[in-house]
PDB file of C-alpha atoms in Angstrom:
ATOM      1  CA  MET K   1      23.676  -8.657  -0.706  1.00  0.00           C
ATOM      2  CA  LYS K   2      24.001  -9.593  -4.563  1.00  0.00           C
ATOM      3  CA  TYR K   3      21.268 -10.475  -6.300  1.00  0.00           C
ATOM      4  CA  ASP K   4      21.574 -11.962 -10.243  1.00  0.00           C
ATOM      5  CA  ILE K   5      18.325 -11.425 -12.867  1.00  0.00           C
ATOM      6  CA  PHE K   6      17.776 -13.971 -15.611  1.00  0.00           C
ATOM      7  CA  GLY K   7      15.327 -15.900 -17.390  1.00  0.00           C
ATOM      8  CA  GLY K   8      13.997 -13.176 -19.714  1.00  0.00           C
ATOM      9  CA  ILE K   9      10.394 -12.849 -20.372  1.00  0.00           C
ATOM     10  CA  LEU K  10       9.516 -15.590 -17.723  1.00  0.00           C
ATOM     11  CA  PRO K  11      12.276 -13.727 -14.862  1.00  0.00           C
ATOM     12  CA  ALA K  12      13.395 -14.451 -11.276  1.00  0.00           C
ATOM     13  CA  VAL K  13      15.517 -13.051  -9.499  1.00  0.00           C
ATOM     14  CA  GLU K  14      18.509 -15.124  -7.361  1.00  0.00           C
ATOM     15  CA  ILE K  15      20.128 -13.305  -4.281  1.00  0.00           C
ATOM     16  CA  THR K  16      22.722 -14.066  -2.279  1.00  0.00           C
ATOM     17  CA  LEU K  17      22.971 -13.060   1.356  1.00  0.00           C
ATOM     18  CA  GLN K  18      25.786 -13.571   4.097  1.00  0.00           C
ATOM     19  CA  LYS K  19      24.766 -14.684   7.223  1.00  0.00           C
ATOM     20  CA  GLY K  20      22.241 -12.541   9.519  1.00  0.00           C
ATOM     21  CA  GLU K  21      20.851 -10.562   6.438  1.00  0.00           C
ATOM     22  CA  SER K  22      16.990 -10.911   5.792  1.00  0.00           C
ATOM     23  CA  ILE K  23      14.430 -10.256   2.943  1.00  0.00           C
ATOM     24  CA  TYR K  24      11.261 -10.796   2.898  1.00  0.00           C
ATOM     25  CA  THR K  25       8.138 -11.375   0.598  1.00  0.00           C
ATOM     26  CA  GLN K  26       4.483 -12.056   0.485  1.00  0.00           C
ATOM     27  CA  SER K  27       3.078 -15.903   1.630  1.00  0.00           C
ATOM     28  CA  GLY K  28       4.092 -18.442  -0.687  1.00  0.00           C
ATOM     29  CA  GLY K  29       6.450 -15.209  -2.658  1.00  0.00           C
ATOM     30  CA  MET K  30       9.753 -17.682  -2.106  1.00  0.00           C
ATOM     31  CA  SER K  31      10.820 -20.325  -5.342  1.00  0.00           C
ATOM     32  CA  TRP K  32      13.498 -22.315  -4.263  1.00  0.00           C
ATOM     33  CA  MET K  33      16.649 -21.509  -1.380  1.00  0.00           C
ATOM     34  CA  THR K  34      19.224 -23.416  -0.590  1.00  0.00           C
ATOM     35  CA  ASP K  35      19.645 -25.196   2.831  1.00  0.00           C
ATOM     36  CA  GLY K  36      20.246 -23.065   6.338  1.00  0.00           C
ATOM     37  CA  PHE K  37      17.434 -20.292   6.370  1.00  0.00           C
ATOM     38  CA  THR K  38      15.310 -19.306   8.724  1.00  0.00           C
ATOM     39  CA  MET K  39      12.124 -18.415   7.444  1.00  0.00           C
ATOM     40  CA  GLU K  40       9.076 -16.314  10.034  1.00  0.00           C
ATOM     41  CA  THR K  41       5.926 -15.233   8.877  1.00  0.00           C
ATOM     42  CA  SER K  42       4.322 -12.059  10.278  1.00  0.00           C
ATOM     43  CA  THR K  43       1.718  -9.661   9.711  1.00  0.00           C
ATOM     44  CA  LYS K  44       4.999  -6.992   9.319  1.00  0.00           C
ATOM     45  CA  GLY K  45       3.729  -4.354  11.541  1.00  0.00           C
ATOM     46  CA  GLY K  46       0.378  -5.342  12.433  1.00  0.00           C
ATOM     47  CA  VAL K  47      -2.714  -6.738  11.567  1.00  0.00           C
ATOM     48  CA  LEU K  48      -4.284  -3.006  10.188  1.00  0.00           C
ATOM     49  CA  LYS K  49      -1.475  -2.503   7.857  1.00  0.00           C
ATOM     50  CA  GLY K  50      -1.651  -6.564   6.710  1.00  0.00           C
ATOM     51  CA  LEU K  51      -4.986  -6.107   5.985  1.00  0.00           C
ATOM     52  CA  ALA K  52      -4.174  -2.955   4.112  1.00  0.00           C
ATOM     53  CA  ARG K  53      -1.737  -4.755   1.946  1.00  0.00           C
ATOM     54  CA  SER K  54      -4.121  -7.276   1.179  1.00  0.00           C
ATOM     55  CA  PHE K  55      -6.087  -4.161  -0.650  1.00  0.00           C
ATOM     56  CA  SER K  56      -3.074  -3.702  -2.585  1.00  0.00           C
ATOM     57  CA  GLY K  57      -2.990  -6.871  -3.952  1.00  0.00           C
ATOM     58  CA  GLU K  58      -0.656  -8.331  -1.490  1.00  0.00           C
ATOM     59  CA  SER K  59      -0.645 -10.909   1.204  1.00  0.00           C
ATOM     60  CA  MET K  60      -1.330 -10.071   4.889  1.00  0.00           C
ATOM     61  CA  PHE K  61       1.511 -12.149   5.996  1.00  0.00           C
ATOM     62  CA  MET K  62       4.973 -11.613   5.007  1.00  0.00           C
ATOM     63  CA  ALA K  63       7.489 -14.379   5.047  1.00  0.00           C
ATOM     64  CA  THR K  64      10.816 -13.350   6.293  1.00  0.00           C
ATOM     65  CA  TYR K  65      14.201 -15.666   5.040  1.00  0.00           C
ATOM     66  CA  THR K  66      17.456 -14.826   7.163  1.00  0.00           C
ATOM     67  CA  ALA K  67      20.655 -16.281   6.395  1.00  0.00           C
ATOM     68  CA  ASN K  68      22.299 -18.414   8.875  1.00  0.00           C
ATOM     69  CA  SER K  69      25.216 -18.778   6.819  1.00  0.00           C
ATOM     70  CA  ASP K  70      27.667 -16.749   3.958  1.00  0.00           C
ATOM     71  CA  ASP K  71      26.322 -17.435   0.884  1.00  0.00           C
ATOM     72  CA  SER K  72      23.014 -18.303   0.575  1.00  0.00           C
ATOM     73  CA  LYS K  73      20.514 -17.893  -1.653  1.00  0.00           C
ATOM     74  CA  ILE K  74      17.124 -17.435  -2.672  1.00  0.00           C
ATOM     75  CA  THR K  75      15.361 -17.016  -5.218  1.00  0.00           C
ATOM     76  CA  PHE K  76      11.678 -15.491  -6.384  1.00  0.00           C
ATOM     77  CA  ALA K  77      10.135 -15.879  -9.432  1.00  0.00           C
ATOM     78  CA  ALA K  78       7.640 -13.536 -10.910  1.00  0.00           C
ATOM     79  CA  SER K  79       4.131 -14.644 -11.575  1.00  0.00           C
ATOM     80  CA  VAL K  80       3.194 -13.177 -15.453  1.00  0.00           C
ATOM     81  CA  PRO K  81       5.375 -12.478 -18.517  1.00  0.00           C
ATOM     82  CA  GLY K  82       7.560  -9.411 -18.095  1.00  0.00           C
ATOM     83  CA  GLU K  83      10.630  -7.716 -15.848  1.00  0.00           C
ATOM     84  CA  ILE K  84      12.116  -7.624 -12.508  1.00  0.00           C
ATOM     85  CA  LYS K  85      12.820  -4.498 -11.840  1.00  0.00           C
ATOM     86  CA  PRO K  86      15.430  -3.700  -8.813  1.00  0.00           C
ATOM     87  CA  LEU K  87      15.043  -0.404  -6.922  1.00  0.00           C
ATOM     88  CA  SER K  88      17.541   1.098  -4.655  1.00  0.00           C
ATOM     89  CA  ILE K  89      15.409   2.887  -2.107  1.00  0.00           C
ATOM     90  CA  ASP K  90      16.284   5.393   0.293  1.00  0.00           C
ATOM     91  CA  ALA K  91      14.837   9.239   1.882  1.00  0.00           C
ATOM     92  CA  SER K  92      15.576  11.029  -1.676  1.00  0.00           C
ATOM     93  CA  HIS K  93      14.346   7.281  -3.904  1.00  0.00           C
ATOM     94  CA  GLU K  94      11.047   6.382  -2.953  1.00  0.00           C
ATOM     95  CA  TYR K  95       8.321   5.509  -5.476  1.00  0.00           C
ATOM     96  CA  ILE K  96       4.540   5.039  -5.529  1.00  0.00           C
ATOM     97  CA  ALA K  97       4.365   1.419  -7.780  1.00  0.00           C
ATOM     98  CA  GLN K  98       0.617  -0.346  -9.486  1.00  0.00           C
ATOM     99  CA  LYS K  99      -0.971  -2.776  -6.418  1.00  0.00           C
ATOM    100  CA  GLY K 100       0.500  -6.526  -7.062  1.00  0.00           C
ATOM    101  CA  ALA K 101       3.920  -5.346  -8.337  1.00  0.00           C
ATOM    102  CA  PHE K 102       5.499  -5.799  -4.931  1.00  0.00           C
ATOM    103  CA  LEU K 103       8.029  -9.243  -5.197  1.00  0.00           C
ATOM    104  CA  CYS K 104      10.547  -8.642  -1.950  1.00  0.00           C
ATOM    105  CA  ALA K 105      12.887  -6.422  -0.805  1.00  0.00           C
ATOM    106  CA  GLU K 106      15.237  -5.733   2.643  1.00  0.00           C
ATOM    107  CA  ASN K 107      13.805  -5.838   5.982  1.00  0.00           C
ATOM    108  CA  ASN K 108      14.209  -2.104   6.056  1.00  0.00           C
ATOM    109  CA  VAL K 109      12.272  -1.221   3.044  1.00  0.00           C
ATOM    110  CA  ASN K 110       8.457  -0.233   4.099  1.00  0.00           C
ATOM    111  CA  ILE K 111       5.587  -1.353   1.891  1.00  0.00           C
ATOM    112  CA  LYS K 112       2.522   0.629   2.760  1.00  0.00           C
ATOM    113  CA  SER K 113      -1.056   0.939   0.591  1.00  0.00           C
ATOM    114  CA  VAL K 114      -2.159   4.511  -0.603  1.00  0.00           C
ATOM    115  CA  PHE K 115      -4.898   5.460  -2.548  1.00  0.00           C
ATOM    116  CA  THR K 116      -6.381   7.914  -5.392  1.00  0.00           C
ATOM    117  CA  LYS K 117      -7.549  11.157  -4.072  1.00  0.00           C
ATOM    118  CA  SER K 118     -10.881  10.836  -6.015  1.00  0.00           C
ATOM    119  CA  PHE K 119     -13.291   7.875  -4.452  1.00  0.00           C
ATOM    120  CA  GLY K 120     -15.404   7.493  -7.438  1.00  0.00           C
ATOM    121  CA  ALA K 121     -12.852   7.603 -10.060  1.00  0.00           C
ATOM    122  CA  GLY K 122     -10.763   5.373  -7.953  1.00  0.00           C
ATOM    123  CA  LEU K 123     -13.788   2.563  -7.680  1.00  0.00           C
ATOM    124  CA  PHE K 124     -14.278   2.480 -11.715  1.00  0.00           C
ATOM    125  CA  GLY K 125     -10.629   3.407 -12.550  1.00  0.00           C
ATOM    126  CA  GLY K 126      -9.901  -0.494 -11.878  1.00  0.00           C
ATOM    127  CA  GLU K 127      -6.018  -0.846 -11.232  1.00  0.00           C
ATOM    128  CA  GLY K 128      -5.650   3.092 -10.835  1.00  0.00           C
ATOM    129  CA  PHE K 129      -7.389   2.917  -7.142  1.00  0.00           C
ATOM    130  CA  ILE K 130      -5.036   0.790  -4.631  1.00  0.00           C
ATOM    131  CA  LEU K 131      -1.739   1.516  -4.949  1.00  0.00           C
ATOM    132  CA  GLN K 132       1.596   0.697  -2.872  1.00  0.00           C
ATOM    133  CA  GLU K 133       4.244   3.251  -1.647  1.00  0.00           C
ATOM    134  CA  ILE K 134       7.959   1.898  -1.205  1.00  0.00           C
ATOM    135  CA  SER K 135       9.849   3.431   1.215  1.00  0.00           C
ATOM    136  CA  GLY K 136      12.586   3.275   3.898  1.00  0.00           C
ATOM    137  CA  SER K 137      15.939   2.239   2.822  1.00  0.00           C
ATOM    138  CA  GLY K 138      17.615  -1.069   0.943  1.00  0.00           C
ATOM    139  CA  THR K 139      16.604  -2.834  -2.083  1.00  0.00           C
ATOM    140  CA  ALA K 140      13.047  -3.995  -3.112  1.00  0.00           C
ATOM    141  CA  PHE K 141      12.244  -5.713  -6.649  1.00  0.00           C
ATOM    142  CA  LEU K 142       9.285  -5.163  -8.404  1.00  0.00           C
ATOM    143  CA  GLU K 143       7.773  -7.804 -10.836  1.00  0.00           C
ATOM    144  CA  LEU K 144       6.238  -5.845 -13.802  1.00  0.00           C
ATOM    145  CA  ASP K 145       4.055  -6.769 -16.944  1.00  0.00           C
ATOM    146  CA  GLY K 146       5.718  -6.931 -20.587  1.00  0.00           C
ATOM    147  CA  SER K 147       8.247  -4.544 -20.912  1.00  0.00           C
ATOM    148  CA  LEU K 148       9.347  -1.200 -19.321  1.00  0.00           C
ATOM    149  CA  LYS K 149       8.961   2.457 -20.723  1.00  0.00           C
ATOM    150  CA  GLU K 150      11.119   4.350 -18.531  1.00  0.00           C
ATOM    151  CA  MET K 151       9.776   8.735 -18.967  1.00  0.00           C
ATOM    152  CA  GLU K 152      11.302  11.646 -17.523  1.00  0.00           C
ATOM    153  CA  LEU K 153       8.416  14.277 -16.902  1.00  0.00           C
ATOM    154  CA  ALA K 154       9.890  18.160 -16.653  1.00  0.00           C
ATOM    155  CA  PRO K 155       7.759  20.384 -14.279  1.00  0.00           C
ATOM    156  CA  GLY K 156       4.423  20.487 -15.089  1.00  0.00           C
ATOM    157  CA  GLU K 157       4.237  18.509 -17.814  1.00  0.00           C
ATOM    158  CA  ARG K 158       1.993  15.996 -17.788  1.00  0.00           C
ATOM    159  CA  ILE K 159       0.649  11.965 -19.174  1.00  0.00           C
ATOM    160  CA  LYS K 160      -1.823  10.164 -19.969  1.00  0.00           C
ATOM    161  CA  VAL K 161      -2.345   6.732 -19.208  1.00  0.00           C
ATOM    162  CA  ASP K 162      -4.391   3.620 -19.475  1.00  0.00           C
ATOM    163  CA  THR K 163      -4.772   2.787 -15.390  1.00  0.00           C
ATOM    164  CA  GLY K 164      -3.698  -0.566 -16.126  1.00  0.00           C
ATOM    165  CA  ASN K 165      -0.598   0.394 -18.478  1.00  0.00           C
ATOM    166  CA  VAL K 166       1.222   2.458 -14.872  1.00  0.00           C
ATOM    167  CA  ALA K 167       4.451   0.310 -13.854  1.00  0.00           C
ATOM    168  CA  PHE K 168       5.449   3.038 -11.031  1.00  0.00           C
ATOM    169  CA  PHE K 169       6.530   6.293 -10.998  1.00  0.00           C
ATOM    170  CA  GLU K 170       9.237   8.849  -7.866  1.00  0.00           C
ATOM    171  CA  LYS K 171       6.672   9.845  -5.392  1.00  0.00           C
ATOM    172  CA  SER K 172       7.602  13.217  -6.917  1.00  0.00           C
ATOM    173  CA  VAL K 173       5.378  12.710  -9.815  1.00  0.00           C
ATOM    174  CA  GLY K 174       1.575  14.051  -9.062  1.00  0.00           C
ATOM    175  CA  TYR K 175      -1.038  11.466  -9.685  1.00  0.00           C
ATOM    176  CA  SER K 176      -4.651  12.628 -10.830  1.00  0.00           C
ATOM    177  CA  VAL K 177      -7.814  10.571 -12.685  1.00  0.00           C
ATOM    178  CA  GLU K 178      -9.317  11.845 -15.533  1.00  0.00           C
ATOM    179  CA  THR K 179     -12.602  11.019 -17.191  1.00  0.00           C
ATOM    180  CA  VAL K 180     -12.970  10.538 -20.553  1.00  0.00           C
ATOM    181  CA  LYS K 181     -14.713  13.181 -22.439  1.00  0.00           C
ATOM    182  CA  GLY K 182     -17.437  12.438 -25.133  1.00  0.00           C
ATOM    183  CA  PHE K 183     -20.027   9.818 -24.529  1.00  0.00           C
ATOM    184  CA  LYS K 184     -19.369   7.967 -27.721  1.00  0.00           C
ATOM    185  CA  ASN K 185     -15.381   7.632 -26.972  1.00  0.00           C
ATOM    186  CA  ILE K 186     -16.929   5.766 -23.202  1.00  0.00           C
ATOM    187  CA  LEU K 187     -19.788   3.686 -24.576  1.00  0.00           C
ATOM    188  CA  PHE K 188     -17.179   3.060 -27.823  1.00  0.00           C
ATOM    189  CA  GLY K 189     -13.662   3.639 -27.377  1.00  0.00           C
ATOM    190  CA  GLY K 190     -12.639   0.609 -25.303  1.00  0.00           C
ATOM    191  CA  GLU K 191     -10.356   2.610 -22.679  1.00  0.00           C
ATOM    192  CA  GLY K 192     -13.048   3.002 -19.824  1.00  0.00           C
ATOM    193  CA  LEU K 193     -14.431   5.835 -18.014  1.00  0.00           C
ATOM    194  CA  PHE K 194     -10.752   7.165 -16.984  1.00  0.00           C
ATOM    195  CA  LEU K 195      -7.506   7.813 -17.537  1.00  0.00           C
ATOM    196  CA  THR K 196      -4.263   7.801 -15.423  1.00  0.00           C
ATOM    197  CA  VAL K 197      -3.109  12.005 -15.419  1.00  0.00           C
ATOM    198  CA  LEU K 198       0.956  11.724 -14.583  1.00  0.00           C
ATOM    199  CA  THR K 199       2.408  15.045 -13.838  1.00  0.00           C
ATOM    200  CA  GLY K 200       5.751  15.926 -13.726  1.00  0.00           C
ATOM    201  CA  PRO K 201       8.721  17.050 -12.185  1.00  0.00           C
ATOM    202  CA  GLY K 202      10.031  13.134 -11.518  1.00  0.00           C
ATOM    203  CA  LYS K 203      10.544   9.674 -13.420  1.00  0.00           C
ATOM    204  CA  VAL K 204       7.983   7.397 -14.606  1.00  0.00           C
ATOM    205  CA  TRP K 205       7.818   3.816 -15.995  1.00  0.00           C
ATOM    206  CA  LEU K 206       4.920   2.907 -18.381  1.00  0.00           C
ATOM    207  CA  GLN K 207       4.131  -1.003 -18.628  1.00  0.00           C
ATOM    208  CA  THR K 208       3.417  -2.742 -22.125  1.00  0.00           C
ATOM    209  CA  VAL K 209       1.003  -5.324 -20.833  1.00  0.00           C
ATOM    210  CA  SER K 210      -2.056  -4.080 -18.818  1.00  0.00           C
ATOM    211  CA  LEU K 211      -2.545  -7.540 -16.954  1.00  0.00           C
ATOM    212  CA  SER K 212      -6.420  -7.404 -16.069  1.00  0.00           C
ATOM    213  CA  GLU K 213      -6.709  -6.677 -20.159  1.00  0.00           C
ATOM    214  CA  PHE K 214      -4.786  -9.622 -20.733  1.00  0.00           C
ATOM    215  CA  ALA K 215      -6.584 -11.912 -18.910  1.00  0.00           C
ATOM    216  CA  SER K 216      -9.794 -10.903 -20.081  1.00  0.00           C
ATOM    217  CA  LYS K 217      -8.602 -11.678 -23.450  1.00  0.00           C
ATOM    218  CA  ILE K 218      -7.360 -15.214 -22.406  1.00  0.00           C
ATOM    219  CA  ARG K 219     -10.677 -15.838 -20.440  1.00  0.00           C
ATOM    220  CA  LYS K 220     -12.992 -15.855 -23.682  1.00  0.00           C
ATOM    221  CA  TYR K 221     -11.104 -18.424 -24.939  1.00  0.00           C
ATOM    222  CA  ILE K 222     -11.402 -20.772 -21.603  1.00  0.00           C
ATOM    223  CA  PRO K 223     -14.251 -23.294 -21.665  1.00  0.00           C
ATOM    224  CA  THR K 224     -17.175 -22.788 -20.305  1.00  0.00           C
ATOM    225  CA  LYS K 225     -19.961 -25.152 -18.991  1.00  0.00           C
ATOM    226  CA  SER K 226     -23.229 -25.370 -20.924  1.00  0.00           C
ATOM    227  CA  ASN K 227     -26.402 -25.283 -19.201  1.00  0.00           C
TER     228      ASN K 227
END
Protein backbone atom coordinates (compact mmCIF):
# COMPACT_ATOMS: atom_id res chain seq x y z
CA MET A 1 0.00 0.00 0.00
CA LYS A 2 1.13 3.53 -0.86
CA TYR A 3 -0.57 6.83 -0.03
CA ASP A 4 -0.46 10.53 -0.87
CA ILE A 5 -2.03 13.20 1.37
CA PHE A 6 -2.97 16.39 -0.48
CA GLY A 7 -5.31 19.36 -0.27
CA GLY A 8 -3.88 21.69 2.40
CA ILE A 9 -6.44 22.64 5.07
CA LEU A 10 -9.12 20.61 3.27
CA PRO A 11 -7.11 17.40 2.97
CA ALA A 12 -7.72 14.05 1.34
CA VAL A 13 -5.65 10.89 1.10
CA GLU A 14 -5.22 8.93 -2.13
CA ILE A 15 -4.34 5.30 -1.41
CA THR A 16 -2.81 3.01 -4.04
CA LEU A 17 -3.48 -0.70 -3.50
CA GLN A 18 -2.16 -3.79 -5.21
CA LYS A 19 -4.39 -6.70 -6.21
CA GLY A 20 -5.93 -8.34 -3.14
CA GLU A 21 -5.14 -5.48 -0.73
CA SER A 22 -8.03 -3.93 1.21
CA ILE A 23 -8.91 -0.74 3.07
CA TYR A 24 -12.00 -0.05 5.16
CA THR A 25 -13.87 3.09 6.19
CA GLN A 26 -17.18 4.01 7.75
CA SER A 27 -20.26 3.81 5.56
CA GLY A 28 -20.24 6.71 3.09
CA GLY A 29 -16.59 7.59 3.76
CA MET A 30 -15.20 7.00 0.25
CA SER A 31 -14.82 10.04 -2.04
CA TRP A 32 -13.74 8.50 -5.37
CA MET A 33 -11.92 5.48 -6.77
CA THR A 34 -10.70 3.94 -9.98
CA ASP A 35 -12.57 1.04 -11.59
CA GLY A 36 -11.93 -2.48 -10.30
CA PHE A 37 -12.73 -2.42 -6.59
CA THR A 38 -14.99 -4.87 -4.78
CA MET A 39 -17.01 -3.29 -1.95
CA GLU A 40 -18.37 -5.24 1.04
CA THR A 41 -20.42 -3.60 3.81
CA SER A 42 -20.69 -5.18 7.27
CA THR A 43 -20.71 -4.38 10.98
CA LYS A 44 -17.04 -5.56 11.04
CA GLY A 45 -16.93 -7.60 14.22
CA GLY A 46 -20.63 -8.08 14.85
CA VAL A 47 -23.68 -6.03 15.78
CA LEU A 48 -22.46 -5.19 19.30
CA LYS A 49 -19.15 -3.80 18.03
CA GLY A 50 -21.05 -1.87 15.36
CA LEU A 51 -23.32 -0.32 17.99
CA ALA A 52 -20.32 0.55 20.17
CA ARG A 53 -18.67 2.34 17.21
CA SER A 54 -21.84 4.35 16.62
CA PHE A 55 -21.49 5.75 20.17
CA SER A 56 -17.97 6.93 19.36
CA GLY A 57 -19.10 8.99 16.38
CA GLU A 58 -18.61 6.43 13.61
CA SER A 59 -21.09 4.57 11.44
CA MET A 60 -22.41 1.24 12.71
CA PHE A 61 -21.51 -0.24 9.33
CA MET A 62 -18.07 -0.31 7.73
CA ALA A 63 -17.33 -0.57 4.00
CA THR A 64 -14.30 -2.61 2.92
CA TYR A 65 -12.80 -1.95 -0.52
CA THR A 66 -10.61 -4.65 -2.07
CA ALA A 67 -8.49 -4.03 -5.18
CA ASN A 68 -9.04 -6.45 -8.06
CA SER A 69 -5.98 -5.22 -9.99
CA ASP A 70 -2.60 -3.66 -9.28
CA ASP A 71 -2.22 0.10 -8.74
CA SER A 72 -5.91 0.64 -7.98
CA LYS A 73 -6.51 4.05 -6.40
CA ILE A 74 -9.11 5.12 -3.83
CA THR A 75 -9.50 8.51 -2.14
CA PHE A 76 -10.92 9.49 1.25
CA ALA A 77 -11.48 13.18 2.08
CA ALA A 78 -11.70 14.85 5.47
CA SER A 79 -15.11 16.24 6.40
CA VAL A 80 -13.84 19.44 8.10
CA PRO A 81 -10.81 21.75 7.71
CA GLY A 82 -7.79 20.23 9.42
CA GLU A 83 -5.20 17.50 8.92
CA ILE A 84 -5.11 13.83 7.96
CA LYS A 85 -2.63 11.95 10.14
CA PRO A 86 -1.23 8.52 9.09
CA LEU A 87 -0.38 6.13 11.92
CA SER A 88 1.63 2.90 11.79
CA ILE A 89 -0.10 0.55 14.22
CA ASP A 90 1.51 -2.44 15.96
CA ALA A 91 1.68 -3.93 19.46
CA SER A 92 3.99 -1.16 20.69
CA HIS A 93 2.18 1.67 18.88
CA GLU A 94 -1.46 1.81 19.94
CA TYR A 95 -3.44 5.01 20.35
CA ILE A 96 -6.53 6.58 21.91
CA ALA A 97 -8.26 9.20 19.72
CA GLN A 98 -11.16 11.61 19.99
CA LYS A 99 -14.49 10.23 18.83
CA GLY A 100 -15.09 10.66 15.10
CA ALA A 101 -11.36 10.80 14.28
CA PHE A 102 -11.19 7.53 12.33
CA LEU A 103 -11.04 8.01 8.55
CA CYS A 104 -9.88 4.66 7.12
CA ALA A 105 -7.46 1.80 7.82
CA GLU A 106 -6.03 -1.45 6.60
CA ASN A 107 -8.01 -4.57 7.48
CA ASN A 108 -5.84 -5.70 10.40
CA VAL A 109 -6.32 -2.41 12.27
CA ASN A 110 -8.99 -2.54 14.97
CA ILE A 111 -11.19 0.35 16.12
CA LYS A 112 -13.24 0.11 19.31
CA SER A 113 -14.95 2.52 21.70
CA VAL A 114 -13.50 3.27 25.13
CA PHE A 115 -15.03 5.37 27.91
CA THR A 116 -13.77 7.71 30.59
CA LYS A 117 -13.50 6.12 34.02
CA SER A 118 -15.79 8.74 35.54
CA PHE A 119 -19.27 8.53 34.02
CA GLY A 120 -20.41 11.79 35.59
CA ALA A 121 -17.40 13.72 34.33
CA GLY A 122 -17.68 12.13 30.92
CA LEU A 123 -21.40 12.88 30.70
CA PHE A 124 -20.82 16.60 31.12
CA GLY A 125 -17.34 16.72 29.59
CA GLY A 126 -18.48 16.66 25.96
CA GLU A 127 -16.01 15.08 23.55
CA GLY A 128 -14.01 13.49 26.38
CA PHE A 129 -16.63 10.91 27.37
CA ILE A 130 -16.35 8.45 24.46
CA LEU A 131 -13.01 7.82 22.75
CA GLN A 132 -11.63 5.43 20.13
CA GLU A 133 -8.90 2.86 20.74
CA ILE A 134 -6.79 2.03 17.68
CA SER A 135 -4.86 -1.26 17.82
CA GLY A 136 -3.84 -4.24 15.68
CA SER A 137 -1.33 -3.95 12.83
CA GLY A 138 -1.17 -1.85 9.69
CA THR A 139 -1.74 1.78 8.71
CA ALA A 140 -4.63 3.89 9.94
CA PHE A 141 -5.61 7.43 8.96
CA LEU A 142 -7.22 9.96 11.31
CA GLU A 143 -8.98 13.19 10.35
CA LEU A 144 -8.33 15.92 12.91
CA ASP A 145 -9.56 19.48 13.35
CA GLY A 146 -7.34 22.48 12.68
CA SER A 147 -3.57 22.11 13.13
CA LEU A 148 -1.74 19.63 15.35
CA LYS A 149 0.74 20.18 18.18
CA GLU A 150 2.82 17.13 19.18
CA MET A 151 4.12 16.91 22.74
CA GLU A 152 6.03 14.23 24.65
CA LEU A 153 5.24 13.90 28.34
CA ALA A 154 7.83 12.55 30.78
CA PRO A 155 6.73 10.00 33.40
CA GLY A 156 4.35 11.76 35.79
CA GLU A 157 4.28 14.97 33.74
CA ARG A 158 0.73 16.32 33.35
CA ILE A 159 -1.02 18.66 30.97
CA LYS A 160 -4.57 20.01 31.29
CA VAL A 161 -6.52 20.41 28.04
CA ASP A 162 -9.99 21.50 27.02
CA THR A 163 -11.62 18.20 26.04
CA GLY A 164 -12.33 19.38 22.50
CA ASN A 165 -8.65 20.06 21.86
CA VAL A 166 -7.47 16.49 22.57
CA ALA A 167 -6.75 14.88 19.18
CA PHE A 168 -5.11 11.56 20.14
CA PHE A 169 -2.41 10.13 22.39
CA GLU A 170 -0.33 7.02 22.90
CA LYS A 171 -2.00 4.31 24.94
CA SER A 172 0.72 4.62 27.60
CA VAL A 173 -0.57 8.10 28.49
CA GLY A 174 -2.91 8.30 31.48
CA TYR A 175 -6.29 9.96 30.92
CA SER A 176 -8.65 11.52 33.45
CA VAL A 177 -11.16 14.34 33.76
CA GLU A 178 -10.79 17.09 36.35
CA THR A 179 -13.45 19.47 37.65
CA VAL A 180 -12.80 23.18 37.11
CA LYS A 181 -12.46 24.75 40.56
CA GLY A 182 -14.30 27.88 41.60
CA PHE A 183 -17.96 28.83 41.07
CA LYS A 184 -17.16 31.98 39.06
CA ASN A 185 -14.68 30.07 36.90
CA ILE A 186 -17.36 27.51 36.05
CA LEU A 187 -20.05 30.14 35.46
CA PHE A 188 -18.05 32.76 33.58
CA GLY A 189 -14.77 31.09 32.54
CA GLY A 190 -16.16 29.61 29.33
CA GLU A 191 -14.25 26.30 29.73
CA GLY A 192 -17.20 24.25 30.98
CA LEU A 193 -17.21 22.05 34.08
CA PHE A 194 -14.28 19.77 33.24
CA LEU A 195 -10.79 19.68 31.78
CA THR A 196 -8.98 16.62 30.42
CA VAL A 197 -5.78 15.71 32.29
CA LEU A 198 -3.15 13.76 30.32
CA THR A 199 -0.30 12.18 32.31
CA GLY A 200 2.96 10.82 30.89
CA PRO A 201 4.87 8.91 29.80
CA GLY A 202 4.05 9.11 26.13
CA LYS A 203 3.24 11.36 23.20
CA VAL A 204 0.08 13.41 22.86
CA TRP A 205 -1.28 15.33 19.88
CA LEU A 206 -3.44 18.39 20.51
CA GLN A 207 -5.63 20.10 17.90
CA THR A 208 -6.13 23.86 17.58
CA VAL A 209 -9.84 23.60 16.79
CA SER A 210 -12.61 22.14 18.94
CA LEU A 211 -15.27 21.14 16.40
CA SER A 212 -18.15 21.53 18.88
CA GLU A 213 -17.03 25.06 19.79
CA PHE A 214 -16.50 25.90 16.10
CA ALA A 215 -20.02 24.69 15.30
CA SER A 216 -21.52 26.72 18.15
CA LYS A 217 -19.89 29.90 16.83
CA ILE A 218 -21.29 29.27 13.35
CA ARG A 219 -24.73 28.35 14.67
CA LYS A 220 -25.51 31.89 15.85
CA TYR A 221 -25.12 33.18 12.29
CA ILE A 222 -27.56 30.67 10.80
CA PRO A 223 -30.96 32.30 10.15
CA THR A 224 -33.86 30.79 12.04
CA LYS A 225 -37.57 31.10 11.40
CA SER A 226 -39.25 33.75 13.51
CA ASN A 227 -42.36 32.76 15.43
